[in-house]
Amino acid sequence: PVASHTVGSRTVAIGDQLVDQVTVGTAQGDTWLAVEGQPVPVRFVGTAYSTGTQPAAGPGPVPADAVVLGTTELTVTGPGTYQASVPGAGAGQFVTWVWRMVRAEQPAQWQQYLRADWQDAFGLPAETTSVRHRAQVSSQVVVENDATGRPAGLADDVVVGGFPDDHPDFAGGAGFTADRPTIAQSLWYFPQGAE
């Protein structure tokens, strides 16, 4: 058995479940075996890893210091698409999934029907989600006076925070676009007597 998969959503909010869509099949030329009319059950294990404020540099093996956010498993009895999830992340970051099917981790009575282990790579773009950082914005109106002390204008001091340390220098990667260095702000004026 082998699988391909893609994240349920490329971007999620802090705390949202991390969802993955797993499409299970067989290696080319193989068929899903049945024993006494019952399909052989196969256990796949999926792990969601944090890659910090940058996506993984590229597909490869799981780094020894990879941070596990959650693990889940699927027991499947044939080709098809299955959904799996783990609890959401508590802070903005990139998350990538890795799935594996290990023969030795299957129940003993089914191991003889499985040809070999299977695992995908760490850091696949289709398997990477951005958990959005939560921006904090505060503002305060400041009245600017002229030399005589009379009001001459209004200004709005806006303080924006909550971004990752590398903002706005993130150049993009794993299918995500680069940071935008500006925000749009609107100033609304309410004439005297208006609600």
PDB file of C-alpha atoms in Angstrom, residues 4-188:
ATOM      1  CA  SER A   4      -0.660  10.498  -1.623  1.00  0.00           C
ATOM      2  CA  HIS A   5      -2.111  13.354   0.327  1.00  0.00           C
ATOM      3  CA  THR A   6      -2.734  17.051   0.563  1.00  0.00           C
ATOM      4  CA  VAL A   7      -3.607  19.378   3.410  1.00  0.00           C
ATOM      5  CA  GLY A   8      -7.267  20.224   3.882  1.00  0.00           C
ATOM      6  CA  SER A   9      -6.450  23.942   3.794  1.00  0.00           C
ATOM      7  CA  ARG A  10      -3.247  25.790   2.912  1.00  0.00           C
ATOM      8  CA  THR A  11      -3.944  28.393   5.610  1.00  0.00           C
ATOM      9  CA  VAL A  12      -5.673  28.036   8.975  1.00  0.00           C
ATOM     10  CA  ALA A  13      -6.214  30.245  11.997  1.00  0.00           C
ATOM     11  CA  ILE A  14      -4.506  29.650  15.326  1.00  0.00           C
ATOM     12  CA  GLY A  15      -6.339  26.826  17.101  1.00  0.00           C
ATOM     13  CA  ASP A  16      -8.088  25.454  13.988  1.00  0.00           C
ATOM     14  CA  GLN A  17      -7.782  21.712  13.472  1.00  0.00           C
ATOM     15  CA  LEU A  18      -5.024  20.613  11.115  1.00  0.00           C
ATOM     16  CA  VAL A  19      -6.730  18.459   8.487  1.00  0.00           C
ATOM     17  CA  ASP A  20      -5.166  16.173   5.898  1.00  0.00           C
ATOM     18  CA  GLN A  21      -6.731  14.329   2.952  1.00  0.00           C
ATOM     19  CA  VAL A  22      -5.079  10.937   2.390  1.00  0.00           C
ATOM     20  CA  THR A  23      -5.622   9.007  -0.847  1.00  0.00           C
ATOM     21  CA  VAL A  24      -4.626   5.374  -0.393  1.00  0.00           C
ATOM     22  CA  GLY A  25      -3.828   2.947  -3.194  1.00  0.00           C
ATOM     23  CA  THR A  26      -1.324   0.284  -4.140  1.00  0.00           C
ATOM     24  CA  ALA A  27       2.046   0.382  -5.834  1.00  0.00           C
ATOM     25  CA  GLN A  28       1.882   0.010  -9.604  1.00  0.00           C
ATOM     26  CA  GLY A  29       1.067  -3.571 -10.586  1.00  0.00           C
ATOM     27  CA  ASP A  30      -0.205  -4.535  -7.122  1.00  0.00           C
ATOM     28  CA  THR A  31      -3.778  -5.120  -5.993  1.00  0.00           C
ATOM     29  CA  TRP A  32      -5.331  -4.846  -2.541  1.00  0.00           C
ATOM     30  CA  LEU A  33      -5.491  -8.355  -1.131  1.00  0.00           C
ATOM     31  CA  ALA A  34      -8.488  -9.989   0.498  1.00  0.00           C
ATOM     32  CA  VAL A  35      -8.285 -12.990   2.827  1.00  0.00           C
ATOM     33  CA  GLU A  36     -11.379 -15.185   3.038  1.00  0.00           C
ATOM     34  CA  GLY A  37     -13.359 -12.421   1.391  1.00  0.00           C
ATOM     35  CA  GLN A  38     -12.205  -9.696   3.798  1.00  0.00           C
ATOM     36  CA  PRO A  39      -9.850  -6.922   2.589  1.00  0.00           C
ATOM     37  CA  VAL A  40      -6.562  -6.809   4.478  1.00  0.00           C
ATOM     38  CA  PRO A  41      -6.655  -3.835   6.909  1.00  0.00           C
ATOM     39  CA  VAL A  42      -3.649  -1.513   6.750  1.00  0.00           C
ATOM     40  CA  ARG A  43      -2.634   1.048   9.368  1.00  0.00           C
ATOM     41  CA  PHE A  44      -1.191   4.382   8.191  1.00  0.00           C
ATOM     42  CA  VAL A  45       0.283   6.816  10.726  1.00  0.00           C
ATOM     43  CA  GLY A  46       0.360  10.552  10.044  1.00  0.00           C
ATOM     44  CA  THR A  47       2.446  13.083  11.961  1.00  0.00           C
ATOM     45  CA  ALA A  48       2.119  16.870  11.786  1.00  0.00           C
ATOM     46  CA  TYR A  49       5.420  18.672  12.381  1.00  0.00           C
ATOM     47  CA  SER A  50       6.116  22.348  13.047  1.00  0.00           C
ATOM     48  CA  THR A  51       8.802  23.888  10.851  1.00  0.00           C
ATOM     49  CA  GLY A  52       8.721  27.227  12.708  1.00  0.00           C
ATOM     50  CA  THR A  53       8.321  30.526  10.899  1.00  0.00           C
ATOM     51  CA  GLN A  54       9.761  29.126   7.651  1.00  0.00           C
ATOM     52  CA  PRO A  55       8.475  26.200   5.582  1.00  0.00           C
ATOM     53  CA  ALA A  56      10.828  23.242   5.210  1.00  0.00           C
ATOM     54  CA  ALA A  57      13.710  23.918   2.815  1.00  0.00           C
ATOM     55  CA  GLY A  58      12.565  21.084   0.550  1.00  0.00           C
ATOM     56  CA  PRO A  59      11.350  17.510   0.546  1.00  0.00           C
ATOM     57  CA  GLY A  60      13.624  15.153   2.434  1.00  0.00           C
ATOM     58  CA  PRO A  61      13.921  12.926   5.498  1.00  0.00           C
ATOM     59  CA  VAL A  62      12.383  13.974   8.818  1.00  0.00           C
ATOM     60  CA  PRO A  63      15.005  16.020  10.714  1.00  0.00           C
ATOM     61  CA  ALA A  64      16.130  14.560  14.040  1.00  0.00           C
ATOM     62  CA  ASP A  65      15.035  17.729  15.852  1.00  0.00           C
ATOM     63  CA  ALA A  66      11.629  18.045  14.142  1.00  0.00           C
ATOM     64  CA  VAL A  67       8.897  19.273  16.512  1.00  0.00           C
ATOM     65  CA  VAL A  68       5.817  17.025  16.590  1.00  0.00           C
ATOM     66  CA  LEU A  69       2.490  18.860  16.872  1.00  0.00           C
ATOM     67  CA  GLY A  70       0.306  15.762  16.704  1.00  0.00           C
ATOM     68  CA  THR A  71      -0.011  12.200  15.441  1.00  0.00           C
ATOM     69  CA  THR A  72      -3.036  10.342  14.122  1.00  0.00           C
ATOM     70  CA  GLU A  73      -3.700   7.063  12.348  1.00  0.00           C
ATOM     71  CA  LEU A  74      -6.002   5.569   9.754  1.00  0.00           C
ATOM     72  CA  THR A  75      -6.866   1.896   9.386  1.00  0.00           C
ATOM     73  CA  VAL A  76      -8.048   1.390   5.826  1.00  0.00           C
ATOM     74  CA  THR A  77      -9.378  -1.628   3.975  1.00  0.00           C
ATOM     75  CA  GLY A  78      -8.876  -0.551   0.400  1.00  0.00           C
ATOM     76  CA  PRO A  79      -8.134   2.259  -2.002  1.00  0.00           C
ATOM     77  CA  GLY A  80      -9.928   5.536  -1.388  1.00  0.00           C
ATOM     78  CA  THR A  81      -9.644   9.008   0.102  1.00  0.00           C
ATOM     79  CA  TYR A  82      -9.718   9.401   3.855  1.00  0.00           C
ATOM     80  CA  GLN A  83      -9.598  12.440   6.146  1.00  0.00           C
ATOM     81  CA  ALA A  84      -7.472  12.757   9.262  1.00  0.00           C
ATOM     82  CA  SER A  85      -6.826  15.582  11.707  1.00  0.00           C
ATOM     83  CA  VAL A  86      -4.910  16.628  14.797  1.00  0.00           C
ATOM     84  CA  PRO A  87      -5.650  19.507  17.212  1.00  0.00           C
ATOM     85  CA  GLY A  88      -4.675  22.973  16.037  1.00  0.00           C
ATOM     86  CA  ALA A  89      -1.480  24.850  16.794  1.00  0.00           C
ATOM     87  CA  GLY A  90      -1.399  27.508  19.498  1.00  0.00           C
ATOM     88  CA  ALA A  91       0.800  29.960  17.596  1.00  0.00           C
ATOM     89  CA  GLY A  92       1.484  31.087  14.042  1.00  0.00           C
ATOM     90  CA  GLN A  93       3.884  28.764  12.206  1.00  0.00           C
ATOM     91  CA  PHE A  94       4.286  26.418   9.245  1.00  0.00           C
ATOM     92  CA  VAL A  95       3.173  22.800   9.600  1.00  0.00           C
ATOM     93  CA  THR A  96       4.022  19.850   7.362  1.00  0.00           C
ATOM     94  CA  TRP A  97       2.599  16.307   7.399  1.00  0.00           C
ATOM     95  CA  VAL A  98       4.437  13.002   6.945  1.00  0.00           C
ATOM     96  CA  TRP A  99       2.629   9.662   6.524  1.00  0.00           C
ATOM     97  CA  ARG A 100       4.057   6.171   6.885  1.00  0.00           C
ATOM     98  CA  MET A 101       2.957   2.529   6.624  1.00  0.00           C
ATOM     99  CA  VAL A 102       5.369   0.212   8.448  1.00  0.00           C
ATOM    100  CA  ARG A 103       4.966  -3.524   8.037  1.00  0.00           C
ATOM    101  CA  ALA A 104       6.232  -4.281  11.552  1.00  0.00           C
ATOM    102  CA  GLU A 105       3.599  -1.947  13.055  1.00  0.00           C
ATOM    103  CA  GLN A 106       0.710  -3.920  11.537  1.00  0.00           C
ATOM    104  CA  PRO A 107      -1.082  -6.733  13.404  1.00  0.00           C
ATOM    105  CA  ALA A 108       0.999  -9.902  13.079  1.00  0.00           C
ATOM    106  CA  GLN A 109      -1.644 -11.836  11.072  1.00  0.00           C
ATOM    107  CA  TRP A 110      -1.592  -9.240   8.276  1.00  0.00           C
ATOM    108  CA  GLN A 111       2.133  -8.539   7.947  1.00  0.00           C
ATOM    109  CA  GLN A 112       2.743 -11.438   5.537  1.00  0.00           C
ATOM    110  CA  TYR A 113       0.390  -9.846   2.980  1.00  0.00           C
ATOM    111  CA  LEU A 114       2.276  -6.544   2.821  1.00  0.00           C
ATOM    112  CA  ARG A 115       5.227  -6.225   0.462  1.00  0.00           C
ATOM    113  CA  ALA A 116       7.241  -3.401   2.085  1.00  0.00           C
ATOM    114  CA  ASP A 117       7.219  -0.276   4.221  1.00  0.00           C
ATOM    115  CA  TRP A 118       6.180   3.047   2.725  1.00  0.00           C
ATOM    116  CA  GLN A 119       6.797   6.646   3.856  1.00  0.00           C
ATOM    117  CA  ASP A 120       6.604   9.991   2.136  1.00  0.00           C
ATOM    118  CA  ALA A 121       8.998  12.917   2.476  1.00  0.00           C
ATOM    119  CA  PHE A 122       9.134  15.715   5.046  1.00  0.00           C
ATOM    120  CA  GLY A 123       8.359  19.207   3.731  1.00  0.00           C
ATOM    121  CA  LEU A 124       6.272  18.462   0.639  1.00  0.00           C
ATOM    122  CA  PRO A 125       4.617  21.735  -0.513  1.00  0.00           C
ATOM    123  CA  ALA A 126       1.206  20.029  -0.914  1.00  0.00           C
ATOM    124  CA  GLU A 127       1.541  18.848   2.685  1.00  0.00           C
ATOM    125  CA  THR A 128       2.397  22.229   4.197  1.00  0.00           C
ATOM    126  CA  THR A 129      -0.037  24.537   5.989  1.00  0.00           C
ATOM    127  CA  SER A 130       0.468  28.080   7.251  1.00  0.00           C
ATOM    128  CA  VAL A 131      -1.029  28.693  10.681  1.00  0.00           C
ATOM    129  CA  ARG A 132      -1.652  32.424  10.408  1.00  0.00           C
ATOM    130  CA  HIS A 133      -0.071  34.757  12.931  1.00  0.00           C
ATOM    131  CA  ARG A 134      -2.569  36.859  14.838  1.00  0.00           C
ATOM    132  CA  ALA A 135      -1.771  40.527  14.302  1.00  0.00           C
ATOM    133  CA  GLN A 136      -2.413  42.978  17.101  1.00  0.00           C
ATOM    134  CA  VAL A 137      -3.378  46.505  16.090  1.00  0.00           C
ATOM    135  CA  SER A 138      -3.964  49.441  18.403  1.00  0.00           C
ATOM    136  CA  SER A 139      -4.440  53.087  17.522  1.00  0.00           C
ATOM    137  CA  GLN A 140      -4.834  56.424  19.227  1.00  0.00           C
ATOM    138  CA  VAL A 141      -6.041  59.711  17.793  1.00  0.00           C
ATOM    139  CA  VAL A 142      -3.643  62.592  18.316  1.00  0.00           C
ATOM    140  CA  VAL A 143      -4.776  66.217  17.922  1.00  0.00           C
ATOM    141  CA  GLU A 144      -2.046  68.326  16.363  1.00  0.00           C
ATOM    142  CA  ASN A 145      -2.035  71.976  17.438  1.00  0.00           C
ATOM    143  CA  ASP A 146      -0.618  74.965  15.624  1.00  0.00           C
ATOM    144  CA  ALA A 147       1.805  77.484  17.179  1.00  0.00           C
ATOM    145  CA  THR A 148      -1.069  79.276  18.964  1.00  0.00           C
ATOM    146  CA  GLY A 149      -2.375  76.065  20.514  1.00  0.00           C
ATOM    147  CA  ARG A 150      -5.429  75.782  18.279  1.00  0.00           C
ATOM    148  CA  PRO A 151      -6.261  72.360  16.779  1.00  0.00           C
ATOM    149  CA  ALA A 152      -4.612  72.171  13.368  1.00  0.00           C
ATOM    150  CA  GLY A 153      -5.275  68.570  12.399  1.00  0.00           C
ATOM    151  CA  LEU A 154      -5.777  65.011  13.457  1.00  0.00           C
ATOM    152  CA  ALA A 155      -3.357  62.111  13.290  1.00  0.00           C
ATOM    153  CA  ASP A 156      -3.788  58.463  14.165  1.00  0.00           C
ATOM    154  CA  ASP A 157      -0.873  56.651  15.791  1.00  0.00           C
ATOM    155  CA  VAL A 158      -1.170  52.993  14.775  1.00  0.00           C
ATOM    156  CA  VAL A 159       0.884  50.276  16.472  1.00  0.00           C
ATOM    157  CA  VAL A 160       0.954  46.907  14.704  1.00  0.00           C
ATOM    158  CA  GLY A 161       2.505  43.742  16.180  1.00  0.00           C
ATOM    159  CA  GLY A 162       2.126  39.989  16.380  1.00  0.00           C
ATOM    160  CA  PHE A 163       4.094  39.192  13.233  1.00  0.00           C
ATOM    161  CA  PRO A 164       6.910  36.622  13.093  1.00  0.00           C
ATOM    162  CA  ASP A 165      10.426  37.914  13.721  1.00  0.00           C
ATOM    163  CA  ASP A 166      11.326  37.772  10.022  1.00  0.00           C
ATOM    164  CA  HIS A 167       8.390  39.920   8.848  1.00  0.00           C
ATOM    165  CA  PRO A 168       8.406  41.499   6.256  1.00  0.00           C
ATOM    166  CA  ASP A 169      11.516  39.698   4.961  1.00  0.00           C
ATOM    167  CA  PHE A 170       9.914  36.278   4.279  1.00  0.00           C
ATOM    168  CA  ALA A 171      10.637  35.706   0.581  1.00  0.00           C
ATOM    169  CA  GLY A 172       8.112  32.903   0.096  1.00  0.00           C
ATOM    170  CA  GLY A 173       8.483  29.152  -0.260  1.00  0.00           C
ATOM    171  CA  ALA A 174       6.568  25.847  -0.423  1.00  0.00           C
ATOM    172  CA  GLY A 175       3.929  27.537  -2.556  1.00  0.00           C
ATOM    173  CA  PHE A 176       3.450  30.527  -0.234  1.00  0.00           C
ATOM    174  CA  THR A 177       3.981  34.076  -1.475  1.00  0.00           C
ATOM    175  CA  ALA A 178       6.383  36.568   0.058  1.00  0.00           C
ATOM    176  CA  ASP A 179       5.375  38.960   2.832  1.00  0.00           C
ATOM    177  CA  ARG A 180       3.826  42.249   1.836  1.00  0.00           C
ATOM    178  CA  PRO A 181       5.566  45.169   3.534  1.00  0.00           C
ATOM    179  CA  THR A 182       2.514  47.457   3.738  1.00  0.00           C
ATOM    180  CA  ILE A 183      -0.986  47.424   5.190  1.00  0.00           C
ATOM    181  CA  ALA A 184      -4.061  49.380   4.113  1.00  0.00           C
ATOM    182  CA  GLN A 185      -5.587  51.754   6.648  1.00  0.00           C
ATOM    183  CA  SER A 186      -8.771  53.798   6.407  1.00  0.00           C
ATOM    184  CA  LEU A 187      -9.640  56.876   8.445  1.00  0.00           C
ATOM    185  CA  TRP A 188     -13.367  57.451   8.906  1.00  0.00           C
TER     186      TRP A 188
END
